[in-house]
Amino acid sequence: MTADKASRTALTEVLDEAAMGRTVARMAAEILERDGDSLMLVGIHTRGIPLADRLARALGEATGREVPVGRLDITLYRDDVGPWRPAHQQPVLKKTVLPDSIDDQVIYLVDDVLFTGRTIRAALDTLADWGRPTAVRLAVLIDRGHRELPIAADVVGKALDTTRDEDVQVRLTEVDGEDGVWIGREADNGG
Amino acid sequence: MVVESATALARKDVVGISQLDAGEIQLILDTAEELLDVAKRPIKKVPTLRGSTVVNLFMEPSTRTRFSFEVAEKRLSADTLNFSASGSSVSKGETLFDTAQNLMAMAPDFIVIRHPNSGAPHRLAQEVPASIINAGDGINEHPTQALLDAFTMRQHFGSLEGLKVVVAGDIRHSRVARSNAFLLDKMGAEVRFVAPASLLPLEVEELGVSTFLRLEPALEDADVVMMLRIQLERQKRVNFPSMREYFDFFALTPERLKLAADRAVVLHPGPMNRGVEIDSLVADGSQSLILEQVTNGVAVRMAILYLLAGGPSEAASDS
C-alpha cells in the first residue's frame, strides 16, 4: 500500500497477534473434528500459504502426524486474466506444488479472506485439472461477505461485517513482518 | 550484473530480441519456468486464453516452430488457424498487406508470422491491431528460438551471466545466431561466432561478438556449443567446396567437444544435418540438450502469448 493511500485510510484493528493465534488454533480443531487428520491442506498464493503451514503445524501437534501441504497458483484460471484484461499487465505466475496426487483425498483450500468468491471459483477449476478429490472444503481466516458466486466456507476464523468498499488487510509475519487483521475505511474528504 | 525481472511485457508485439530489454527477457524466462509445469500435469491445458484466436501465418516451411507454437496455443486454450504459403492465395500473388487485411476481418488476437523477408513482422505490426509474434523473418531475427535457447542454458547453469557460448556454422544466413547474439549480450554472456569467412555476416562488429575462422580455438573453456545448420535454401551460390570438407573443418565431433569445458552442453535449433555440422555421437550424447530445447520451446512460446494477452496498455497507445 502506498503512503498516500495509508494517509487517507483510517485503520481499525479487528484481530491482534494473540487473537490470530487463538483463531488459527480453533480453525485447526474444527478441521480435526470434521475430517480427522487424513486430509491435504492447499494454501492459495499469497497469504493462504503461510496460513496452511500454520494449520498444518497445529494439526501435527494435536495428532502427532504430519499433514501434507500444497500451494496453489490460480492465476491461469482467473476470470480477469487473458483477453478480457484491459492492459498488458498480466499477473506474475507462481508455482503450484501439490505434495501428492489429490485423487481420493479430502482437500482443504486455505485462504486469508473470502470476499467475492471468484478466487475460490478459480481454485476449484485449478484443482479439477489436477485430479478428482473425494471432497474439497474451504477454510478462511476472514469471511467479509459480499459474495458474487454461490460459494461458502466450511471453516471460518472470523466473520466480519463490512461494506463493499472497505479494505480488509490480513498481515502475516511470513509475508508482511507482523500478525494482525485491520479494516480500512476511506476517511472523509478533508475531514 | 543482476538482472531484475520486469513487472510486465508492456508492448503489443514481440518482433525481435533487439527491442526487448534485459528485464523483459528475464520476465519471459521466469514466466516460462512456471508454464513448463503445465506439461507435467494430468490435464495439460489451462483456460487462460479461452476465446482468443491465433493465426499461424507461415510463409516459409517450418515443422518444429509451427508445431511448437500450435501446442503452446492449445495448452492455453486459444483457438488456432493455420495458414501456410503453399496452397494459399499467397501463391496466387496476393501481397502480405492484403493477406493481413483479410485475416484481420476474422478478428484474430495474435498473428504468429514466419516470412522469408526480413522485417515483414515489423511491417505487419504497424498495419494491424493484433499482437504480432515473429516466428523467424528472413535473415533478421528468430526471437522465440533465442529465448528457448537462453531458457535451456539458464535451466542447466542457473544463470546466463558469464557463460561462454560458441555459435558455429552458417552465421551469415542465420536469424537464430543474430537473435542469440542480441540476447546473450544483453544478459551478460560472451558470444563467439565460428564460421568459414564466406559464412560470417558482414556487420559482425555491431553484434558485439568475437569471431573465429576455426572451431578449435573458439571451443576453449566454452560452456555452450550451439551448432547451426547449413541453410542451402538461402545460399545463392555454394560458399564452401564440399559438405565433406565442411565436416572435416567445422563439424562438432566428440574429439572437438573435449576441447570445451568439462561441463559444456550442446545445443542445435534443428533441423540437424547429421554428418555435416554435427556428429551423431555428439547429437545423441550425454552433453546434448537438443531435446530439452524442444520441450522448453513450448513453455517459452506460452509465456509470450500469456504476457502479450489483453488489449494494448494506455502507456503504449499514447506513444
CSV table of N, CA and C in Angstrom, one decimal, chain B residues 177-241:
chain,number,residue,atom,x,y,z
B,177,ALA,N,21.3,-17.1,-35.0
B,177,ALA,CA,22.6,-16.6,-34.5
B,177,ALA,C,22.4,-15.1,-34.1
B,178,ARG,N,21.8,-14.3,-34.9
B,178,ARG,CA,21.6,-12.9,-34.6
B,178,ARG,C,20.8,-12.7,-33.4
B,179,SER,N,19.6,-13.4,-33.3
B,179,SER,CA,18.8,-13.2,-32.1
B,179,SER,C,19.6,-13.7,-30.8
B,180,ASN,N,20.3,-14.8,-30.9
B,180,ASN,CA,21.1,-15.2,-29.8
B,180,ASN,C,22.2,-14.2,-29.4
B,181,ALA,N,22.8,-13.6,-30.4
B,181,ALA,CA,23.9,-12.6,-30.1
B,181,ALA,C,23.3,-11.4,-29.4
B,182,PHE,N,22.1,-10.9,-29.8
B,182,PHE,CA,21.5,-9.8,-29.1
B,182,PHE,C,21.1,-10.2,-27.7
B,183,LEU,N,20.5,-11.4,-27.5
B,183,LEU,CA,20.0,-11.8,-26.2
B,183,LEU,C,21.2,-12.0,-25.2
B,184,LEU,N,22.2,-12.8,-25.7
B,184,LEU,CA,23.2,-13.2,-24.8
B,184,LEU,C,24.0,-12.0,-24.3
B,185,ASP,N,24.2,-11.0,-25.3
B,185,ASP,CA,24.9,-9.8,-24.9
B,185,ASP,C,24.2,-9.0,-23.8
B,186,LYS,N,22.8,-8.9,-24.0
B,186,LYS,CA,22.0,-8.2,-23.0
B,186,LYS,C,22.0,-8.9,-21.7
B,187,MET,N,22.2,-10.2,-21.6
B,187,MET,CA,22.1,-10.9,-20.4
B,187,MET,C,23.5,-11.2,-19.8
B,188,GLY,N,24.5,-10.6,-20.4
B,188,GLY,CA,25.9,-10.7,-19.8
B,188,GLY,C,26.7,-12.0,-20.1
B,189,ALA,N,26.3,-12.7,-21.2
B,189,ALA,CA,27.1,-13.8,-21.6
B,189,ALA,C,28.1,-13.4,-22.7
B,190,GLU,N,29.1,-14.3,-23.0
B,190,GLU,CA,30.1,-14.0,-24.0
B,190,GLU,C,29.8,-14.8,-25.2
B,191,VAL,N,29.7,-14.2,-26.4
B,191,VAL,CA,29.4,-15.0,-27.6
B,191,VAL,C,30.6,-15.1,-28.6
B,192,ARG,N,30.8,-16.3,-29.1
B,192,ARG,CA,31.9,-16.5,-30.1
B,192,ARG,C,31.2,-17.1,-31.3
B,193,PHE,N,31.4,-16.4,-32.4
B,193,PHE,CA,30.9,-16.9,-33.7
B,193,PHE,C,32.0,-17.6,-34.4
B,194,VAL,N,31.7,-18.8,-34.9
B,194,VAL,CA,32.7,-19.6,-35.7
B,194,VAL,C,32.1,-19.9,-37.1
B,195,ALA,N,32.8,-19.6,-38.1
B,195,ALA,CA,32.3,-19.9,-39.5
B,195,ALA,C,33.4,-19.7,-40.5
B,196,PRO,N,33.4,-20.4,-41.6
B,196,PRO,CA,34.3,-20.1,-42.7
B,196,PRO,C,34.1,-18.6,-43.1
B,197,ALA,N,35.1,-17.9,-43.5
B,197,ALA,CA,35.0,-16.5,-43.8
B,197,ALA,C,33.8,-16.2,-44.7
B,198,SER,N,33.5,-17.1,-45.6
B,198,SER,CA,32.4,-16.8,-46.5
B,198,SER,C,31.0,-16.9,-45.9
B,199,LEU,N,31.0,-17.4,-44.6
B,199,LEU,CA,29.7,-17.5,-44.0
B,199,LEU,C,29.6,-16.7,-42.7
B,200,LEU,N,30.5,-15.8,-42.5
B,200,LEU,CA,30.4,-14.8,-41.4
B,200,LEU,C,29.6,-13.6,-41.9
B,201,PRO,N,28.8,-13.0,-41.1
B,201,PRO,CA,28.0,-11.9,-41.5
B,201,PRO,C,28.9,-10.6,-41.7
B,202,LEU,N,28.4,-9.7,-42.5
B,202,LEU,CA,29.2,-8.5,-42.8
B,202,LEU,C,29.3,-7.5,-41.6
B,203,GLU,N,28.2,-7.5,-40.9
B,203,GLU,CA,28.1,-6.4,-39.8
B,203,GLU,C,28.4,-7.0,-38.4
B,204,VAL,N,29.4,-8.0,-38.4
B,204,VAL,CA,29.6,-8.8,-37.2
B,204,VAL,C,30.1,-7.9,-36.0
B,205,GLU,N,30.7,-6.8,-36.3
B,205,GLU,CA,31.2,-5.9,-35.2
B,205,GLU,C,30.1,-5.3,-34.4
B,206,GLU,N,29.0,-5.0,-35.1
B,206,GLU,CA,27.8,-4.4,-34.4
B,206,GLU,C,27.2,-5.3,-33.4
B,207,LEU,N,27.4,-6.6,-33.6
B,207,LEU,CA,26.7,-7.6,-32.7
B,207,LEU,C,27.4,-7.8,-31.4
B,208,GLY,N,28.6,-7.2,-31.3
B,208,GLY,CA,29.4,-7.4,-30.0
B,208,GLY,C,29.9,-8.8,-29.7
B,209,VAL,N,30.3,-9.5,-30.7
B,209,VAL,CA,30.7,-10.9,-30.6
B,209,VAL,C,32.2,-11.0,-31.1
B,210,SER,N,32.9,-12.0,-30.6
B,210,SER,CA,34.2,-12.3,-31.2
B,210,SER,C,34.0,-13.3,-32.3
B,211,THR,N,34.9,-13.3,-33.3
B,211,THR,CA,34.7,-14.3,-34.4
B,211,THR,C,36.0,-15.1,-34.6
B,212,PHE,N,35.7,-16.3,-35.0
B,212,PHE,CA,36.8,-17.3,-35.2
B,212,PHE,C,36.6,-18.0,-36.6
B,213,LEU,N,37.7,-18.3,-37.3
B,213,LEU,CA,37.6,-19.0,-38.5
B,213,LEU,C,37.8,-20.5,-38.4
B,214,ARG,N,38.1,-20.9,-37.2
B,214,ARG,CA,38.3,-22.3,-36.9
B,214,ARG,C,37.6,-22.6,-35.6
B,215,LEU,N,37.0,-23.9,-35.5
B,215,LEU,CA,36.3,-24.3,-34.3
B,215,LEU,C,37.1,-24.5,-33.1
B,216,GLU,N,38.3,-25.1,-33.3
B,216,GLU,CA,39.1,-25.5,-32.1
B,216,GLU,C,39.4,-24.3,-31.1
B,217,PRO,N,40.0,-23.2,-31.6
B,217,PRO,CA,40.3,-22.1,-30.6
B,217,PRO,C,39.1,-21.6,-29.9
B,218,ALA,N,38.0,-21.5,-30.6
B,218,ALA,CA,36.7,-21.0,-30.0
B,218,ALA,C,36.2,-21.9,-28.9
B,219,LEU,N,36.5,-23.2,-29.0
B,219,LEU,CA,35.9,-24.1,-28.0
B,219,LEU,C,36.6,-24.0,-26.7
B,220,GLU,N,37.7,-23.4,-26.6
B,220,GLU,CA,38.4,-23.4,-25.3
B,220,GLU,C,37.6,-22.8,-24.2
B,221,ASP,N,37.4,-23.5,-23.1
B,221,ASP,CA,36.6,-23.1,-21.9
B,221,ASP,C,35.1,-22.8,-22.2
B,222,ALA,N,34.6,-23.2,-23.4
B,222,ALA,CA,33.2,-22.9,-23.8
B,222,ALA,C,32.3,-23.7,-22.9
B,223,ASP,N,31.2,-23.0,-22.4
B,223,ASP,CA,30.2,-23.7,-21.6
B,223,ASP,C,29.0,-24.2,-22.5
B,224,VAL,N,28.8,-23.5,-23.6
B,224,VAL,CA,27.7,-23.9,-24.5
B,224,VAL,C,28.2,-23.9,-25.9
B,225,VAL,N,27.9,-25.0,-26.7
B,225,VAL,CA,28.3,-25.1,-28.1
B,225,VAL,C,27.0,-25.2,-28.9
B,226,MET,N,26.7,-24.2,-29.6
B,226,MET,CA,25.4,-24.2,-30.4
B,226,MET,C,25.8,-24.4,-31.9
B,227,MET,N,25.4,-25.5,-32.5
B,227,MET,CA,25.7,-25.8,-33.9
B,227,MET,C,24.5,-25.4,-34.8
B,228,LEU,N,24.8,-24.7,-35.9
B,228,LEU,CA,23.7,-24.3,-36.8
B,228,LEU,C,23.8,-25.1,-38.1
B,229,ARG,N,22.7,-25.2,-38.7
B,229,ARG,CA,22.5,-25.9,-39.9
B,229,ARG,C,23.1,-25.0,-41.1
B,230,ILE,N,23.6,-25.7,-42.1
B,230,ILE,CA,24.0,-25.0,-43.4
B,230,ILE,C,22.6,-24.8,-44.1
B,231,GLN,N,22.3,-23.5,-44.4
B,231,GLN,CA,21.0,-23.2,-45.0
B,231,GLN,C,21.1,-23.2,-46.5
B,232,LEU,N,21.1,-24.3,-47.1
B,232,LEU,CA,21.3,-24.4,-48.5
B,232,LEU,C,20.2,-23.6,-49.2
B,233,GLU,N,19.0,-23.4,-48.7
B,233,GLU,CA,18.0,-22.7,-49.4
B,233,GLU,C,18.2,-21.2,-49.4
B,234,ARG,N,19.1,-20.7,-48.5
B,234,ARG,CA,19.3,-19.3,-48.5
B,234,ARG,C,20.7,-18.9,-49.2
B,235,GLN,N,21.4,-19.9,-49.8
B,235,GLN,CA,22.6,-19.6,-50.4
B,235,GLN,C,22.4,-19.5,-51.9
B,236,LYS,N,22.8,-18.4,-52.5
B,236,LYS,CA,22.7,-18.2,-53.9
B,236,LYS,C,23.8,-19.0,-54.6
B,237,ARG,N,24.9,-19.1,-54.0
B,237,ARG,CA,26.0,-19.9,-54.5
B,237,ARG,C,26.6,-20.7,-53.3
B,238,VAL,N,27.3,-21.8,-53.6
B,238,VAL,CA,27.9,-22.5,-52.6
B,238,VAL,C,29.1,-21.8,-52.0
B,239,ASN,N,29.1,-21.7,-50.7
B,239,ASN,CA,30.2,-20.9,-50.1
B,239,ASN,C,31.4,-21.7,-49.5
B,240,PHE,N,31.3,-23.0,-49.8
B,240,PHE,CA,32.5,-23.8,-49.4
B,240,PHE,C,32.6,-25.0,-50.3
B,241,PRO,N,33.7,-25.6,-50.5
B,241,PRO,CA,33.9,-26.5,-51.6
B,241,PRO,C,33.0,-27.8,-51.5
